[in-house]
mmCIF file of C-alpha atoms and ligand atoms in Angstrom:
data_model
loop_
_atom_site.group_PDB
_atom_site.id
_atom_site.type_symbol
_atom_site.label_atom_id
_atom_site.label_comp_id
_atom_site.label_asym_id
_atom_site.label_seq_id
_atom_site.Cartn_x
_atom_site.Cartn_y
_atom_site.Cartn_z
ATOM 1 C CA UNK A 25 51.984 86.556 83.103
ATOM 2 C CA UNK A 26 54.716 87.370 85.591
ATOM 3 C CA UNK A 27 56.790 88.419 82.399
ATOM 4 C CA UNK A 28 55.238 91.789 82.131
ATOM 5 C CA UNK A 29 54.289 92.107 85.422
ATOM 6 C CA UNK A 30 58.036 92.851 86.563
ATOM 7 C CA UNK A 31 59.069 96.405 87.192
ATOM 8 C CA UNK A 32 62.134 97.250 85.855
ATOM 9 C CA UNK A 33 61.955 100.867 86.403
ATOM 10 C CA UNK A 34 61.376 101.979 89.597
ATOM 11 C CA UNK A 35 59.733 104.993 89.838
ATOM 12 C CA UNK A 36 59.057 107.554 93.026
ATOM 13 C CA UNK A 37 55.839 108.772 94.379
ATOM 14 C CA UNK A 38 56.198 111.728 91.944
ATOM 15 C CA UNK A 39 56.715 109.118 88.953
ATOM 16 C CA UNK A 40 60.728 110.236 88.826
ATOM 17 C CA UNK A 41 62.920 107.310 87.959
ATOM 18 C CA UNK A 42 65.103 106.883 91.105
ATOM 19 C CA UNK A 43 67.896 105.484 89.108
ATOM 20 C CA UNK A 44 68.074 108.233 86.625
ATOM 21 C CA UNK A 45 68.058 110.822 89.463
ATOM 22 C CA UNK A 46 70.182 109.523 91.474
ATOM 23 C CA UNK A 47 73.071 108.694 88.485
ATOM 24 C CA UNK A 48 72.618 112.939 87.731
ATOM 25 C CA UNK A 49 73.066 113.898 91.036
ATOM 26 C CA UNK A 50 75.930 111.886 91.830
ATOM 27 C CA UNK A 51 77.339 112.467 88.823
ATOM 28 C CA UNK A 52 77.536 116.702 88.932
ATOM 29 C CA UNK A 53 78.841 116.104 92.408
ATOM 30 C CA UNK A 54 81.970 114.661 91.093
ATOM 31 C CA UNK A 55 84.509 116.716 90.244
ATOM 32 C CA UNK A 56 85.011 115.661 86.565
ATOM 33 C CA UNK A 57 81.212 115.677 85.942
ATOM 34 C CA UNK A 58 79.625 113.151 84.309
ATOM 35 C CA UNK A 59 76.257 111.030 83.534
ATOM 36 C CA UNK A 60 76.413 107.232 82.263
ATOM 37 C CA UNK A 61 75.146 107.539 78.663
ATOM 38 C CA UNK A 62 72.339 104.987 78.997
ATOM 39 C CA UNK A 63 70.325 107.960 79.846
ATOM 40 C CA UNK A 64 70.511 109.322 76.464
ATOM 41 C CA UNK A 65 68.043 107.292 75.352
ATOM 42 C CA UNK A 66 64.482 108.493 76.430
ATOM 43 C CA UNK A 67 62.180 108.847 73.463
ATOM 44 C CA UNK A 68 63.934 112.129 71.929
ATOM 45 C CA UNK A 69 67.085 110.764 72.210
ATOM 46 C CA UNK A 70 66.097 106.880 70.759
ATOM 47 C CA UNK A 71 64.936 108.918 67.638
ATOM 48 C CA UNK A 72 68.171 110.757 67.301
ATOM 49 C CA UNK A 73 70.587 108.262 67.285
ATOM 50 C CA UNK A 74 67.933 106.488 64.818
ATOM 51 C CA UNK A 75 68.989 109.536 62.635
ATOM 52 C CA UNK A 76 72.736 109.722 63.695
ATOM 53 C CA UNK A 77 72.617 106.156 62.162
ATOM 54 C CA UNK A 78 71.792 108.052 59.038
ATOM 55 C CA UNK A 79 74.513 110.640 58.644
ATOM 56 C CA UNK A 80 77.025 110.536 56.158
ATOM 57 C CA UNK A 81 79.983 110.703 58.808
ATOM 58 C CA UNK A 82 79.105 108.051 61.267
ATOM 59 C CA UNK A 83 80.053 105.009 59.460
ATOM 60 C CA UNK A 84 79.928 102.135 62.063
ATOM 61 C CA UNK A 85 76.338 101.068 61.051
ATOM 62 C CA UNK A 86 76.734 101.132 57.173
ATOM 63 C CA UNK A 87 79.556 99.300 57.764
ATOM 64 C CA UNK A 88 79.320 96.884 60.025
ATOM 65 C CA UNK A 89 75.496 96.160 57.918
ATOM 66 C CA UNK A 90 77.750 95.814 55.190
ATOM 67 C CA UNK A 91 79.910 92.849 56.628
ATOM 68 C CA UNK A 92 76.245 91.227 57.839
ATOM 69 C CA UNK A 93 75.403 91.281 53.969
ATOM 70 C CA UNK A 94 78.244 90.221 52.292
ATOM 71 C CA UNK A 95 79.408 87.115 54.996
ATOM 72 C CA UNK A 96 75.962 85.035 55.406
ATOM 73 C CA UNK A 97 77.192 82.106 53.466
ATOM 74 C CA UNK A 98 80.426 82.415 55.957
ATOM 75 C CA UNK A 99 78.045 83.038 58.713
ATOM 76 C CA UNK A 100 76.630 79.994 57.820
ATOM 77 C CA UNK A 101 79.278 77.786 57.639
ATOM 78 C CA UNK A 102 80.380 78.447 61.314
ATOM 79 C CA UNK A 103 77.288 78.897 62.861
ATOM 80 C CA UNK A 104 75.441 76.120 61.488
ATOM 81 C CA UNK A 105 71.387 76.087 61.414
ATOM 82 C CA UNK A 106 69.109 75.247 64.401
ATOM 83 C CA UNK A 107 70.582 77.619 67.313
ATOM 84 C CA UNK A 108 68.634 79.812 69.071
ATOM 85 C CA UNK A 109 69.835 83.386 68.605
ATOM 86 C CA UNK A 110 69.878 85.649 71.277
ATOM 87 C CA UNK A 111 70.206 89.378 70.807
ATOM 88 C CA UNK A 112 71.108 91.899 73.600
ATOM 89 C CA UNK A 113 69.147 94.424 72.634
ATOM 90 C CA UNK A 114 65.595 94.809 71.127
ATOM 91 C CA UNK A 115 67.304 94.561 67.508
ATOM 92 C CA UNK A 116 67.507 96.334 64.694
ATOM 93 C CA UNK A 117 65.012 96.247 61.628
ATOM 94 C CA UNK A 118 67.583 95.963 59.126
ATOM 95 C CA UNK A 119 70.792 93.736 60.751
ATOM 96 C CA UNK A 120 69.013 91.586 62.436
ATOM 97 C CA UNK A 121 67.002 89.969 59.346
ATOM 98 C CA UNK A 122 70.294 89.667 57.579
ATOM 99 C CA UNK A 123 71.736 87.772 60.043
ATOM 100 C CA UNK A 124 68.625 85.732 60.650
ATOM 101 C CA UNK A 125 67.917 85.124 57.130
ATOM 102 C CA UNK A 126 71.911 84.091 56.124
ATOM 103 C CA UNK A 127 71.690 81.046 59.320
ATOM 104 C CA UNK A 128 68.375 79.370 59.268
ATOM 105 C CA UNK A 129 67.884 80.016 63.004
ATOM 106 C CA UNK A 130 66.135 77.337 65.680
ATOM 107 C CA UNK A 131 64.382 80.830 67.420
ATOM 108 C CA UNK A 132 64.651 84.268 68.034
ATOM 109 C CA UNK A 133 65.217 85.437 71.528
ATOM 110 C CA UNK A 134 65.508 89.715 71.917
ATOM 111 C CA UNK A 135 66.460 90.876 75.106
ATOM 112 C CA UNK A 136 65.457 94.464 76.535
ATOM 113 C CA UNK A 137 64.990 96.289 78.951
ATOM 114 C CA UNK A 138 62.078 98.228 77.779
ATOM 115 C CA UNK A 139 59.193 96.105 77.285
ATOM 116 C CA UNK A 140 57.504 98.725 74.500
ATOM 117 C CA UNK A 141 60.956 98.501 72.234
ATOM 118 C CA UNK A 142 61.109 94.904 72.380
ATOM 119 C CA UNK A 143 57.421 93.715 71.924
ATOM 120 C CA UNK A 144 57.397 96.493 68.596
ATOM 121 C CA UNK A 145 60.803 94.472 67.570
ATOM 122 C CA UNK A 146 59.388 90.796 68.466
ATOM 123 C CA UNK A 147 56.364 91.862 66.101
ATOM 124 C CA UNK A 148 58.061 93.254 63.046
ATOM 125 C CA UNK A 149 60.450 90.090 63.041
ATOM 126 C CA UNK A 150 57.796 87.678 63.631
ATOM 127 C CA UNK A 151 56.198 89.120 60.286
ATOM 128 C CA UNK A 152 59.363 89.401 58.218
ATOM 129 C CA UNK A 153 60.029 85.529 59.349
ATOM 130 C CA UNK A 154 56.500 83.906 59.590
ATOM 131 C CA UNK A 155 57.801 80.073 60.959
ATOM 132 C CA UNK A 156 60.387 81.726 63.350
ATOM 133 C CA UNK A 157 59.403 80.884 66.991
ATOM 134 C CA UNK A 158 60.497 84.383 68.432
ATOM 135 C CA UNK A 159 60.731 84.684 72.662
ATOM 136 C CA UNK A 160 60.949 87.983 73.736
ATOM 137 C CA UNK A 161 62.526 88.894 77.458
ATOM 138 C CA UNK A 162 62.094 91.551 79.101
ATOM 139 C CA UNK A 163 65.460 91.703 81.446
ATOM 140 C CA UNK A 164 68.476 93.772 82.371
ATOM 141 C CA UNK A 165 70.996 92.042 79.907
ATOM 142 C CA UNK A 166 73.709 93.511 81.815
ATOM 143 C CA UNK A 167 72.926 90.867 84.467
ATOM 144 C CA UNK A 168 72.649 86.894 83.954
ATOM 145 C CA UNK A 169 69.010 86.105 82.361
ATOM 146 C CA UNK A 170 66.778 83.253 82.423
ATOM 147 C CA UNK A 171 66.188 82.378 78.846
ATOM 148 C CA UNK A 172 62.881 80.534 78.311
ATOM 149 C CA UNK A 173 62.279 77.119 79.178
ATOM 150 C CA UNK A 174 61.341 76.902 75.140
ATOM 151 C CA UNK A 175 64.674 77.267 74.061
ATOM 152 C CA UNK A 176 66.628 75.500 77.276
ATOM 153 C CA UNK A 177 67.631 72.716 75.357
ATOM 154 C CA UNK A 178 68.818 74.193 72.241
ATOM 155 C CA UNK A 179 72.887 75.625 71.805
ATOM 156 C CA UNK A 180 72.690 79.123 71.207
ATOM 157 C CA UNK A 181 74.086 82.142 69.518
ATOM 158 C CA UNK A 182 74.631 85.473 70.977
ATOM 159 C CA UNK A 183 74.062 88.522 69.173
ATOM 160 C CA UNK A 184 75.389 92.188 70.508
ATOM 161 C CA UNK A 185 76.194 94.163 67.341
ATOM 162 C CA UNK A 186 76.771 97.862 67.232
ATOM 163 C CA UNK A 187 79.813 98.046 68.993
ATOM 164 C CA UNK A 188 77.734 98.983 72.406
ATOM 165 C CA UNK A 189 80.076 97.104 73.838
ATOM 166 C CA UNK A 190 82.464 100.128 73.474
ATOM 167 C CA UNK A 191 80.183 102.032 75.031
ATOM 168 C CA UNK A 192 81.537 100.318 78.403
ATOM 169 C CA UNK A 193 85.131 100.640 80.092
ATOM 170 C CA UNK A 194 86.707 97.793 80.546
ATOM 171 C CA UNK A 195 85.521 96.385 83.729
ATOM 172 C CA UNK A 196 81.983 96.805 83.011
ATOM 173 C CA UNK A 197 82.277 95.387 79.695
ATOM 174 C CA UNK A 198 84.184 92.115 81.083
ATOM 175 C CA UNK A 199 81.703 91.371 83.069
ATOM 176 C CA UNK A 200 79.242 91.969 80.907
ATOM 177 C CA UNK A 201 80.702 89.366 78.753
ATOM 178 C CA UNK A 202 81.178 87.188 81.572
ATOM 179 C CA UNK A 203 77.252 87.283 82.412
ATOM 180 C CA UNK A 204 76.460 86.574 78.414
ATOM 181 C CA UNK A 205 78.557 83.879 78.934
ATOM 182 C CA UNK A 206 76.023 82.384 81.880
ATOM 183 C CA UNK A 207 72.995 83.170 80.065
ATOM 184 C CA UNK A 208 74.476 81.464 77.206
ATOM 185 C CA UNK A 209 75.679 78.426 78.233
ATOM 186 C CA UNK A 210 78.886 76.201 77.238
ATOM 187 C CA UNK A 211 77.700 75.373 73.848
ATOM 188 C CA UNK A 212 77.476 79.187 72.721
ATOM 189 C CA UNK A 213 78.563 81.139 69.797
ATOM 190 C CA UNK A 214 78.539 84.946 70.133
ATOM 191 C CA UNK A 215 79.094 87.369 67.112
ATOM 192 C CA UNK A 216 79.474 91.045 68.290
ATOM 193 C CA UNK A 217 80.241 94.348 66.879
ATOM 194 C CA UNK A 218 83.486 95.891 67.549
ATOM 195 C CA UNK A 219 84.482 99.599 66.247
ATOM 196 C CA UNK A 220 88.146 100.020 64.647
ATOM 197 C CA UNK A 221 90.533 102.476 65.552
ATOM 198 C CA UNK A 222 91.554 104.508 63.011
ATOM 199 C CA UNK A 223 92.162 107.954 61.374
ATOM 200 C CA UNK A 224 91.818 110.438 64.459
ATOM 201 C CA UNK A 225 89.683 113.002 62.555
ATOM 202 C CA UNK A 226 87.167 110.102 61.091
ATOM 203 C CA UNK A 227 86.367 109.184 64.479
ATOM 204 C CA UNK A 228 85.977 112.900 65.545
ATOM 205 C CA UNK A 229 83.777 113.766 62.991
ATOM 206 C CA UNK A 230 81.627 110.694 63.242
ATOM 207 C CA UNK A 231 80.791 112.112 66.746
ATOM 208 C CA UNK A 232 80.765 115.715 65.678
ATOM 209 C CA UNK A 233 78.910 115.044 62.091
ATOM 210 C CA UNK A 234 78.376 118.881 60.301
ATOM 211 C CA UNK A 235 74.429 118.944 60.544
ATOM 212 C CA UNK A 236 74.796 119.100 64.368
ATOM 213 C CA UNK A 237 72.521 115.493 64.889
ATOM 214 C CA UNK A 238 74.885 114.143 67.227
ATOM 215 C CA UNK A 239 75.350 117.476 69.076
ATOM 216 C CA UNK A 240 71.598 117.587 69.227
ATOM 217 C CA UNK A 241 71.605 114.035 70.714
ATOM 218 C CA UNK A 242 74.291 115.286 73.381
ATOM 219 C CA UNK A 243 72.537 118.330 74.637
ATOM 220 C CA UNK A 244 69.216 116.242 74.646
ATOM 221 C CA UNK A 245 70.426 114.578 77.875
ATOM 222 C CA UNK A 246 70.297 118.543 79.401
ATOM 223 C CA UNK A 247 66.505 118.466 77.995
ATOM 224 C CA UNK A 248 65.781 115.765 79.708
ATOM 225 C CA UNK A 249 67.297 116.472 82.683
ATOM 226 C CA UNK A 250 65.531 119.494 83.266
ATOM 227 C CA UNK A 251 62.250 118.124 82.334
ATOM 228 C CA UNK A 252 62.071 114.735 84.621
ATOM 229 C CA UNK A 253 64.357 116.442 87.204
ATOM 230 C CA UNK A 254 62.909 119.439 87.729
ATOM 231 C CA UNK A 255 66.183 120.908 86.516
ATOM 232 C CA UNK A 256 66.722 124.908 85.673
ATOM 233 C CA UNK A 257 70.035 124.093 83.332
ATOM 234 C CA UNK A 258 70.283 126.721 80.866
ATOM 235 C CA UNK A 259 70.580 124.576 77.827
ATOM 236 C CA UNK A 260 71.996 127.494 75.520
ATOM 237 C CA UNK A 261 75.163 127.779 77.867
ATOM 238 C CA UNK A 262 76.757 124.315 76.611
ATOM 239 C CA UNK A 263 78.045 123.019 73.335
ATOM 240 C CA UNK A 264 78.748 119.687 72.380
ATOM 241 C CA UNK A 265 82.397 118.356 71.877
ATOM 242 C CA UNK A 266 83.674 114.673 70.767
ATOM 243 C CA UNK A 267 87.468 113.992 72.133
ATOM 244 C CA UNK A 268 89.850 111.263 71.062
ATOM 245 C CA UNK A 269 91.759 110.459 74.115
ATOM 246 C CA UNK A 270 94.284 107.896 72.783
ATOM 247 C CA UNK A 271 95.405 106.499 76.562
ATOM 248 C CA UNK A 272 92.159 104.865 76.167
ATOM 249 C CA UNK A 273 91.929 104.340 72.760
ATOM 250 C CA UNK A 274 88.310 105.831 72.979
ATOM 251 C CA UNK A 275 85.870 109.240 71.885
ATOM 252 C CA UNK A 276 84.651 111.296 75.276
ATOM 253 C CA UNK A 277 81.327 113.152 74.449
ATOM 254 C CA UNK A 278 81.131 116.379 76.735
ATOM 255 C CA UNK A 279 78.805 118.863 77.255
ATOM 256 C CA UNK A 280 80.787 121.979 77.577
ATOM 257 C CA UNK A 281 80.143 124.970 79.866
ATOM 258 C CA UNK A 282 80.594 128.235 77.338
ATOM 259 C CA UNK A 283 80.134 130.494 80.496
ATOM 260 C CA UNK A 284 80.545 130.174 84.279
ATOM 261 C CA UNK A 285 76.605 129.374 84.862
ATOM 262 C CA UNK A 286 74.615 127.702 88.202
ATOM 263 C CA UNK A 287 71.312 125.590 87.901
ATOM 264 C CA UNK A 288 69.147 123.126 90.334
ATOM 265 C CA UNK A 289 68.313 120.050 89.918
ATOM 266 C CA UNK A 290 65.916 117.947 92.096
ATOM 267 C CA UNK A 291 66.187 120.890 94.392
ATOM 268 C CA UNK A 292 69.930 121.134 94.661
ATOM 269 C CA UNK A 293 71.955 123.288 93.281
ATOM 270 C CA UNK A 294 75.087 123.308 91.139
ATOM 271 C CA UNK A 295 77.480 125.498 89.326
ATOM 272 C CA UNK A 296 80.352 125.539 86.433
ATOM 273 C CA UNK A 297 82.707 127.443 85.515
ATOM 274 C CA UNK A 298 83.199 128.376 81.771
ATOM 275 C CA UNK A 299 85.279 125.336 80.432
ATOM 276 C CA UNK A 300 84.228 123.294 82.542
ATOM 277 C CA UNK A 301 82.532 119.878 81.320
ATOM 278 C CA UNK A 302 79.845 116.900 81.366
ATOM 279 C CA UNK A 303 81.179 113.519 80.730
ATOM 280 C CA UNK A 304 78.108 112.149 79.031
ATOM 281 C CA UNK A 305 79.910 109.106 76.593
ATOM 282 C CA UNK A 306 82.824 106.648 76.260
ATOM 283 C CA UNK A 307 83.155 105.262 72.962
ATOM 284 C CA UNK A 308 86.124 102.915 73.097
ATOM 285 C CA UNK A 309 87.887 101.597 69.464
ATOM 286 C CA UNK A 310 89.869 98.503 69.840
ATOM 287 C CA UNK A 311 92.152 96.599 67.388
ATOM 288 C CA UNK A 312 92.468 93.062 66.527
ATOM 289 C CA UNK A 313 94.697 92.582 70.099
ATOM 290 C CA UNK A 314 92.864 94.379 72.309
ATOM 291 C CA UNK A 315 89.634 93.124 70.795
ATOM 292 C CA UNK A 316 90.767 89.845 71.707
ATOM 293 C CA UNK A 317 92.253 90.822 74.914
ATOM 294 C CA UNK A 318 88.836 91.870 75.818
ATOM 295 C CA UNK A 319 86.723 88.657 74.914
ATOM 296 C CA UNK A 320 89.218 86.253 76.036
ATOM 297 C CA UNK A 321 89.037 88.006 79.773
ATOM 298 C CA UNK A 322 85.335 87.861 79.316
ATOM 299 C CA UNK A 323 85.914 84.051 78.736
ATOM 300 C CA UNK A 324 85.066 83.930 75.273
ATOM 301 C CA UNK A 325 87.543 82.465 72.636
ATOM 302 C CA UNK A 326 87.498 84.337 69.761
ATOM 303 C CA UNK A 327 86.927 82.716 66.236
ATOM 304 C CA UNK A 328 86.853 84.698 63.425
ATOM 305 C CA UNK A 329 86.933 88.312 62.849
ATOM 306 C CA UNK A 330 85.332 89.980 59.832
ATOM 307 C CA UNK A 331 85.971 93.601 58.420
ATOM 308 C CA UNK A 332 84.004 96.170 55.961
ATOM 309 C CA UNK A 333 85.915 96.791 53.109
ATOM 310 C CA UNK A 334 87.576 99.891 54.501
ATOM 311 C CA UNK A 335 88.332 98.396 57.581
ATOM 312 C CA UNK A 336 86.575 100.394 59.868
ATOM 313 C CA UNK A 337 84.402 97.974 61.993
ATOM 314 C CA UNK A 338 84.855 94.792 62.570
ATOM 315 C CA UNK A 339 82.090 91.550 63.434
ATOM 316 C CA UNK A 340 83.748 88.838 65.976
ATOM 317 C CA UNK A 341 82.507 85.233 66.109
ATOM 318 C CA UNK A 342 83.848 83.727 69.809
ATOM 319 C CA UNK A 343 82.696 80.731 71.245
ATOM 320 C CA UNK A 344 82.320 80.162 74.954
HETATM 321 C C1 AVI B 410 75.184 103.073 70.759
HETATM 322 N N1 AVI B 410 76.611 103.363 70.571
HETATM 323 C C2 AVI B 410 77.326 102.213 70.052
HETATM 324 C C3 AVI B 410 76.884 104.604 69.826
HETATM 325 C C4 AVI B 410 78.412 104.815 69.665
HETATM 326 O O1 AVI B 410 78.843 104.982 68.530
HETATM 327 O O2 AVI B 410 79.129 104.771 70.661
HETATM 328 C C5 AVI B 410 76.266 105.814 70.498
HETATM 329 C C6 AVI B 410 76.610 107.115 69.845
HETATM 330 N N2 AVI B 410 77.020 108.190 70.456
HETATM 331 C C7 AVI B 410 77.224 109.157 69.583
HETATM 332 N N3 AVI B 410 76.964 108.697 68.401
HETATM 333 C C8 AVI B 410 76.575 107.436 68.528
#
């Protein structure tokens, strides 16, 4: 099975991801440091924002499981029954049944890159929805993917909720949508998960929540740094801080330098001064325009747009 048989982490002699090393080193090179924040997620850091999900003050997954619950007969209507959803991401065990169950899907196709999350996911769907012919594909979503001959033939609907899309600037994020797009096909639907701007200390404290679990999520990264990289950082020297920065309409997670300190990593070696920072997330918040804005230049026309009660997150249906 060629399927599993791809490598989609490439791994030195010593078994260090290349990718990851050489994204760290670059990164503290620069002179506003910073790491992309898909390497938050080794298993430490998976299990932490499993419990960020949890905490009272980050609302975007009650909420946006809230509009998934209360719009399936809507869902319904505009979707229609038969397509062949495909989510961008392994899924997760409590949105993804309600969207499944509120549209009488065709199939289920998950997407991810790490074949352990999805085949767990593929399983626990495949017993919560027993007649569901369920695909999974192991693939860089970020780049356009070969869907299964299985489901060529049937129009499909894309699935991306979460608001990981704000997890992207701008460029990267159009052309992720772009690539969906291809994978896709012209007959597509795609609902995704956008976060709302709003009240500047809500969004602060969602990223800075009182029992510390997004802090300990943040300084994770340094963990794992020095662990897989050989890396001497003194972890105690930083503290976690969540920024609005309205020019961008987004939340910066940094790791903050509380003294002047120097470390190695992979054998080089670095130094801060006290203030100085990590750039470890982007979180961007969009409105209804800019929302939009950002689908349309992906090439997706949006449809209908969907809020929680409170207004703080918001589903979009587009088509292609
Ligand atoms: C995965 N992503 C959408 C989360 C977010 O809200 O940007 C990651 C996160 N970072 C801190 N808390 C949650």
């Amino acid at each position: 099975n060629t399927k599993t048989d791809i490598r989609l982490v490439d791994l030195d002699e010593d078994g260090v991801d290349r990718a990851f090393r050489a994204d760290v080193l670059t990164g503290l090179k620069s002179d506003q440091k910073a790491i992309p924040a898909r390497w938050f997620y080794d298993e430490r850091g998976s299990q932490l924002f499993e419990d960020i999900t949890k905490v009272e003050e980050y609302y975007p997954t009650r909420a946006e499981t809230e509009i998934l619950r209360e719009r399936g007969d809507e869902f319904a209507k505009l979707i229609g029954p038969g397509r062949a959803v495909v989510e961008f991401g392994s899924g997760s065990s409590v949105k993804t049944p309600l969207l499944l169950s509120a549209i009488e899907p065709g199939s289920y196709v998950p997407l991810d890159i790490s074949g352990e999350f999805l085949r767990a996911a593929a399983a626990d769907l495949s017993a919560k929805f027993p007649g569901l012919p369920v695909y999974p594909v192991e693939a860089d979503f970020t780049k356009p993917v070969e869907l299964p001959a299985e489901v060529s033939d049937a129009p499909k609907l894309g699935f991306f909720p979460g608001s990981t899309i704000g997890n992207m600037v701008a460029r990267t994020a159009t052309d992720l949508l772009r690539n969906m797009r291809e994978t896709l096909g012209d007959e597509a639907l795609l609902l995704i998960g956008m976060d709302l701007i709003k009240d500047e200390a809500m969004l602060k404290s969602a990223y800075d929540d009182a029992e510390g679990v997004t802090a300990a999520f943040n300084m994770n990264l340094l963990t794992r740094i020095n662990r897989e990289l050989d890396g001497d950082i003194p972890v105690d020297a930083f503290r976690h801080e969540a920024r609005w920065v309205e020019p961008y309409a987004r939340i910066e997670m940094h790791l903050v330098a509380q003294e002047d300190v120097t470390f190695t990593v992979s054998g080089e070696s670095f130094s801060m001064q006290a203030g100085e920072t990590i750039h470890t997330e982007n979180s961007h918040k969009f409105d209804l325009r800019s929302a939009n804005m950002m689908l349309l230049a992906g090439r997706w026309t949006p449809v209908k747009r969907w809020t929680d009660a409170e207004e703080r997150f918001s589903l979009i249906l587009a088509r292609a």
